[in-house]
Amino acid sequence: MLDERTVIVDRGAYPDAVTPWETESWRAAALDWVGGHLTERGLGVDGPLRVRLRPWSVLVRVPVTGQGAVWFKANPPGAAFEGPLTAALARWVPEHVLSPLAVDAGRGWSLLPDGGQLFRAVLDRELVEPREWESLLGQYAGMQRDLVARADEMERLGVPSARTADLPEVFDRLLDANTALGPDERARLKALRPRLVDWCAELAAAGIPDTLDHADLHDGQLLRPAPGRFTFFDWGDAAVTHPFCSLRVPAERARDRYGPGVLPRLLDAYLEPWTGGGRTPAGLRRAAGLAWRLSALGRAASWGRMFPAAPGTAPGARESAEWLRELLTEPPFPG
């Protein structure tokens, strides 16, 4: 088993988060599982374990002699699909993702190789032009298209289904379950429902099939092994829904860095792989605007996938409410 005495723990902004790491038997089993897989590969540990505890995951960086590091991740029950999904993606689109070293679907555990530098680290270190973000979005959209035929299989793996036509029901469940919204906010959101139904119907009729939405594709969830090439990982927020819902998070991060003038370029780069089939540029932009707003539902839903907390609490309710409020906000381009 790995040595627990050489562990550095990072709780970030969540010092009181309750995770299974606090349970000695769970911790011992997890480290034994990692150690066993390393031993099978003839690998040894070289340095302290760095543990990152958050309400939605336990992440352990394990330095490996001569190999950099491997990463253990434990998901809560609501996101236990991440390991099986990651393994399936490694079979279906291996050029775009990491291939796990091991997966325990029943326990929500996965072991991943080190994939190189984060895109965030590259951005912090050097000047990166917007065209890199265009490459990122074009590659990602192409991957989404390749996965359209796998939508049913992904749902069978446990990936949450939030099909475009079903988003009004997703909205109803999220609104009913949320404990952080005030009465006035709840009333405003309920009054929005007829418009939301129309948006979903129009988006579903646009002819773009549902597929995988990462739902949180920011610069800290991307690896850049080479200029213009990216590796996508961290699928715990994912859902099967309208693909264009993925655009919002990376576009907002790029807008924060370069200003709003970058958005038209990013939109064109993302939409280019979806052209053809009689779709017009105006129709695609309209669909992107609708999906931008509706993507708030996926973000709100992902905050419910947390480790169980104390009875009577609703982990993630405040963050989920923040995203539900975003439904009331106009997108930055017509939609």
Coordinates of C-alpha atoms in Angstrom, one line a residue:
M1 CA 0.0 0.0 0.0
L2 CA 1.1 3.6 -0.6
D3 CA 2.6 5.3 2.4
E4 CA 0.0 7.7 4.0
R5 CA 2.7 9.4 6.1
T6 CA 3.9 11.3 3.0
V7 CA 0.8 13.1 2.0
I8 CA 0.2 16.8 1.3
V9 CA -3.5 17.8 1.4
D10 CA -5.0 20.8 -0.4
R11 CA -8.6 21.7 0.5
G12 CA -8.7 24.9 -1.4
A13 CA -11.7 27.1 -0.6
Y14 CA -13.5 24.1 0.9
P15 CA -11.9 23.5 4.3
D16 CA -15.1 21.9 5.7
A17 CA -15.9 19.7 2.6
V18 CA -16.9 16.2 3.6
T19 CA -15.2 13.6 1.3
P20 CA -14.5 9.9 1.7
W21 CA -10.8 10.7 2.2
E22 CA -11.7 11.4 5.9
T23 CA -12.6 7.7 6.4
E24 CA -9.5 5.6 7.2
S25 CA -10.8 2.4 5.7
W26 CA -11.8 4.1 2.4
R27 CA -8.4 5.9 2.2
A28 CA -6.5 2.7 2.8
A29 CA -8.6 0.8 0.2
A30 CA -8.1 3.6 -2.4
L31 CA -4.3 3.8 -1.9
D32 CA -4.0 0.0 -1.9
W33 CA -5.9 -0.1 -5.3
V34 CA -3.5 2.5 -6.7
G35 CA -0.5 0.8 -5.3
G36 CA -1.6 -2.5 -6.8
H37 CA -1.9 -1.1 -10.3
L38 CA 1.4 0.5 -10.1
T39 CA 3.0 -2.7 -8.9
E40 CA 1.5 -4.6 -11.8
R41 CA 3.3 -2.2 -14.1
G42 CA 6.6 -2.4 -12.2
L43 CA 6.3 1.2 -11.1
G44 CA 7.4 2.7 -7.8
V45 CA 6.3 5.9 -6.0
D46 CA 8.9 8.7 -5.9
G47 CA 7.9 11.4 -3.4
P48 CA 4.9 12.6 -1.4
L49 CA 1.3 12.2 -2.5
R50 CA -0.5 15.5 -3.2
V51 CA -4.2 15.2 -2.4
R52 CA -6.8 17.7 -3.7
L53 CA -10.1 17.5 -1.8
R54 CA -13.2 19.2 -3.2
P55 CA -16.9 18.5 -2.5
W56 CA -17.1 16.9 -6.0
S57 CA -13.9 14.8 -6.1
V58 CA -10.8 13.4 -4.4
L59 CA -7.8 13.8 -6.7
V60 CA -4.4 12.4 -5.8
R61 CA -1.2 13.1 -7.7
V62 CA 1.2 10.1 -7.3
P63 CA 4.8 10.8 -8.4
V64 CA 6.2 7.7 -10.2
T65 CA 9.8 6.9 -10.6
G66 CA 10.9 7.8 -14.1
Q67 CA 7.4 8.4 -15.3
G68 CA 6.4 11.8 -14.0
A69 CA 3.1 11.0 -12.2
V70 CA -0.2 9.2 -12.3
W71 CA -3.5 10.6 -11.1
F72 CA -6.1 8.9 -8.9
K73 CA -9.6 10.3 -9.0
A74 CA -12.7 9.4 -6.9
N75 CA -16.0 10.7 -8.0
P76 CA -19.2 10.9 -5.9
P77 CA -22.1 8.6 -6.8
G78 CA -23.7 11.1 -9.1
A79 CA -20.6 11.3 -11.3
A80 CA -19.4 7.7 -11.0
F81 CA -19.9 7.4 -14.8
E82 CA -16.7 9.4 -15.4
G83 CA -14.3 6.5 -15.3
P84 CA -16.3 4.3 -17.7
L85 CA -16.9 7.2 -20.0
T86 CA -13.2 8.1 -20.0
A87 CA -12.4 4.5 -20.9
A88 CA -15.0 4.4 -23.7
L89 CA -13.8 7.7 -25.1
A90 CA -10.2 6.3 -25.2
R91 CA -11.6 3.6 -27.5
W92 CA -13.8 5.8 -29.6
V93 CA -11.8 9.0 -30.0
P94 CA -8.3 8.1 -28.7
E95 CA -6.6 11.0 -30.4
H96 CA -8.6 13.5 -28.3
V97 CA -8.5 12.1 -24.7
L98 CA -6.5 10.4 -22.0
S99 CA -6.6 6.6 -21.8
P100 CA -7.1 5.4 -18.2
L101 CA -4.7 3.0 -16.6
A102 CA -7.5 1.5 -14.5
V103 CA -11.2 2.1 -13.8
D104 CA -13.3 0.8 -11.0
A105 CA -16.8 1.7 -12.1
G106 CA -18.5 0.4 -9.0
R107 CA -16.5 2.7 -6.7
G108 CA -16.2 5.6 -9.0
W109 CA -12.4 5.4 -9.2
S110 CA -10.1 5.9 -12.0
L111 CA -6.3 6.0 -12.5
L112 CA -5.0 8.2 -15.3
P113 CA -1.5 8.9 -16.8
D114 CA 0.0 12.3 -16.7
G115 CA -1.0 14.0 -20.0
G116 CA 1.4 16.9 -19.9
Q117 CA 0.9 20.6 -19.3
L118 CA -2.4 22.2 -18.7
F119 CA -3.5 24.8 -21.1
R120 CA -3.8 27.1 -18.1
A121 CA -0.1 26.7 -17.4
V122 CA 0.7 27.6 -21.0
L123 CA -1.5 30.7 -20.8
D124 CA 0.2 31.8 -17.6
R125 CA 3.7 31.2 -19.1
E126 CA 3.5 32.7 -22.6
L127 CA 1.6 34.9 -24.9
V128 CA -1.1 32.8 -26.6
E129 CA -3.0 34.2 -29.5
P130 CA -6.8 33.7 -29.9
R131 CA -6.2 31.4 -32.8
E132 CA -5.2 28.7 -30.3
W133 CA -8.7 28.9 -28.8
E134 CA -10.1 28.6 -32.3
S135 CA -8.1 25.5 -32.8
L136 CA -9.3 24.2 -29.4
L137 CA -13.0 24.8 -30.3
G138 CA -12.7 23.4 -33.8
Q139 CA -11.0 20.2 -32.5
Y140 CA -13.6 19.8 -29.7
A141 CA -16.5 20.3 -32.1
G142 CA -15.1 17.7 -34.5
M143 CA -14.9 15.2 -31.6
Q144 CA -18.5 16.0 -30.6
R145 CA -19.6 15.2 -34.2
D146 CA -17.7 11.9 -34.1
L147 CA -19.5 11.0 -30.9
V148 CA -23.1 11.6 -32.2
A149 CA -23.6 7.9 -33.0
R150 CA -22.5 7.0 -29.4
A151 CA -25.1 9.0 -27.6
D152 CA -27.2 6.0 -26.5
E153 CA -24.1 4.1 -25.5
M154 CA -22.9 7.0 -23.3
E155 CA -26.3 7.1 -21.5
R156 CA -26.0 3.4 -20.9
L157 CA -22.7 4.1 -19.2
G158 CA -24.6 6.4 -16.8
V159 CA -23.8 9.7 -18.4
P160 CA -26.8 11.9 -17.5
S161 CA -29.4 12.3 -20.2
A162 CA -30.4 15.9 -20.8
R163 CA -31.7 15.7 -24.4
T164 CA -32.6 19.0 -25.9
A165 CA -36.3 18.2 -26.2
D166 CA -36.3 17.2 -22.5
L167 CA -34.7 20.3 -21.1
P168 CA -37.9 21.8 -19.8
E169 CA -38.3 18.8 -17.5
V170 CA -34.6 19.2 -16.4
F171 CA -35.5 22.8 -15.6
D172 CA -38.5 21.8 -13.5
R173 CA -36.5 19.3 -11.5
L174 CA -33.7 21.8 -10.8
L175 CA -36.1 24.6 -9.8
D176 CA -38.2 22.3 -7.5
A177 CA -35.1 20.9 -5.8
N178 CA -33.2 24.1 -5.2
T179 CA -33.2 25.5 -1.7
A180 CA -31.1 28.6 -2.3
L181 CA -33.4 30.6 -4.5
G182 CA -35.5 33.4 -3.0
P183 CA -39.2 33.6 -3.6
D184 CA -38.9 36.5 -6.1
E185 CA -36.2 34.7 -8.0
R186 CA -38.2 31.5 -8.1
A187 CA -41.3 33.4 -9.4
R188 CA -39.2 35.0 -12.1
L189 CA -37.8 31.7 -13.2
K190 CA -41.3 30.0 -13.2
A191 CA -42.6 32.9 -15.4
L192 CA -39.7 32.2 -17.8
R193 CA -40.8 28.6 -18.4
P194 CA -43.1 29.2 -21.5
R195 CA -40.2 30.9 -23.2
L196 CA -37.8 28.2 -22.2
V197 CA -40.1 25.6 -23.7
D198 CA -40.1 27.5 -27.0
W199 CA -36.3 27.8 -27.0
C200 CA -35.9 24.1 -26.4
A201 CA -38.4 23.2 -29.2
E202 CA -36.7 25.5 -31.6
L203 CA -33.2 24.2 -30.8
A204 CA -34.4 20.6 -31.1
A205 CA -35.8 21.4 -34.5
A206 CA -32.6 22.9 -35.8
G207 CA -31.4 19.4 -36.9
I208 CA -28.2 19.2 -34.8
P209 CA -28.2 15.9 -32.9
D210 CA -27.5 15.5 -29.2
T211 CA -24.1 14.3 -28.2
L212 CA -21.5 14.7 -25.5
D213 CA -21.3 18.0 -23.7
H214 CA -18.3 18.4 -21.4
A215 CA -20.2 21.2 -19.6
D216 CA -17.1 22.7 -18.0
L217 CA -14.5 23.0 -20.7
H218 CA -12.2 25.6 -19.2
D219 CA -8.5 26.0 -19.5
G220 CA -7.8 24.0 -16.4
Q221 CA -9.5 20.9 -17.9
L222 CA -7.5 20.9 -21.1
L223 CA -4.0 19.7 -21.9
R224 CA -2.0 21.2 -24.7
P225 CA 0.6 18.6 -25.8
A226 CA 1.6 20.8 -28.8
P227 CA 0.5 24.1 -30.3
G228 CA -2.9 23.7 -31.9
R229 CA -3.5 20.3 -30.4
F230 CA -5.5 19.6 -27.2
T231 CA -6.4 16.7 -25.0
F232 CA -9.7 16.8 -23.2
F233 CA -10.3 15.3 -19.7
D234 CA -12.3 15.6 -16.5
W235 CA -15.7 14.4 -17.6
G236 CA -17.5 14.5 -14.3
D237 CA -19.9 17.3 -15.3
A238 CA -20.7 15.8 -18.7
A239 CA -24.2 15.1 -20.1
V240 CA -25.8 13.9 -23.3
T241 CA -27.5 17.1 -24.6
H242 CA -27.2 19.7 -27.4
P243 CA -23.5 19.9 -28.4
F244 CA -23.6 23.7 -28.6
C245 CA -24.0 23.9 -24.8
S246 CA -20.3 23.3 -24.6
L247 CA -19.4 26.6 -26.2
R248 CA -20.2 28.9 -23.3
V249 CA -17.5 28.0 -20.7
P250 CA -14.4 28.2 -23.0
A251 CA -15.8 31.3 -24.8
E252 CA -16.3 33.1 -21.6
R253 CA -12.8 32.3 -20.4
A254 CA -11.4 33.6 -23.7
R255 CA -13.6 36.7 -23.5
D256 CA -12.2 37.4 -20.1
R257 CA -8.7 37.2 -21.5
Y258 CA -9.0 39.0 -24.8
G259 CA -12.2 41.0 -24.6
P260 CA -15.6 40.6 -26.2
G261 CA -14.2 41.2 -29.7
V262 CA -12.9 37.6 -29.7
L263 CA -16.4 36.0 -29.5
P264 CA -17.3 36.1 -33.2
R265 CA -14.0 34.4 -34.1
L266 CA -14.6 31.7 -31.6
L267 CA -18.1 31.2 -32.6
D268 CA -17.1 30.7 -36.3
A269 CA -14.4 28.3 -35.3
Y270 CA -16.8 26.2 -33.2
L271 CA -19.6 26.2 -35.8
E272 CA -17.4 25.4 -38.8
P273 CA -17.5 21.6 -38.2
W274 CA -21.3 21.7 -38.0
T275 CA -21.8 23.3 -41.4
G276 CA -23.4 21.3 -44.3
G277 CA -26.5 19.4 -44.4
G278 CA -28.5 22.4 -45.5
R279 CA -27.7 24.3 -42.3
T280 CA -27.2 28.1 -42.9
P281 CA -24.7 30.3 -41.0
A282 CA -27.6 32.3 -39.6
G283 CA -29.4 29.2 -38.4
L284 CA -26.2 27.9 -36.7
R285 CA -25.6 31.2 -35.0
R286 CA -29.2 31.3 -33.8
A287 CA -28.9 27.7 -32.4
A288 CA -25.6 28.7 -30.7
G289 CA -27.4 31.6 -29.0
L290 CA -30.2 29.4 -27.7
A291 CA -27.8 26.8 -26.5
W292 CA -25.6 29.5 -24.7
R293 CA -28.5 30.4 -22.5
L294 CA -29.8 26.8 -22.0
S295 CA -26.2 25.6 -21.1
A296 CA -27.0 27.1 -17.7
L297 CA -29.1 24.1 -17.0
G298 CA -26.2 21.7 -17.4
R299 CA -24.0 23.8 -15.1
A300 CA -26.8 24.0 -12.5
A301 CA -27.3 20.2 -12.7
S302 CA -23.6 19.5 -12.3
W303 CA -23.5 21.2 -8.9
G304 CA -25.8 18.4 -7.6
R305 CA -23.1 15.8 -8.2
M306 CA -21.3 16.2 -4.9
F307 CA -20.3 13.8 -2.1
P308 CA -23.1 13.3 0.4
A309 CA -23.0 16.0 3.1
A310 CA -24.6 16.2 6.6
P311 CA -28.4 15.5 6.7
G312 CA -30.5 18.5 6.0
T313 CA -28.0 20.2 3.8
A314 CA -28.1 20.7 0.1
P315 CA -24.5 20.7 -1.3
G316 CA -24.1 22.8 -4.3
A317 CA -27.5 24.5 -4.0
R318 CA -26.0 28.1 -3.9
E319 CA -23.9 27.5 -7.0
S320 CA -26.7 25.8 -8.8
A321 CA -29.0 28.8 -8.0
E322 CA -26.4 31.1 -9.5
W323 CA -26.6 29.2 -12.8
L324 CA -30.4 29.1 -12.8
R325 CA -30.4 32.8 -12.6
E326 CA -28.3 32.9 -15.8
L327 CA -31.3 31.7 -17.7
L328 CA -32.6 35.3 -17.2
T329 CA -29.6 36.8 -18.9
E330 CA -29.4 37.5 -22.7
P331 CA -26.6 35.7 -24.6
P332 CA -23.7 37.9 -26.0
F333 CA -24.9 37.2 -29.5
P334 CA -28.5 36.8 -30.9
G335 CA -30.2 33.7 -29.8

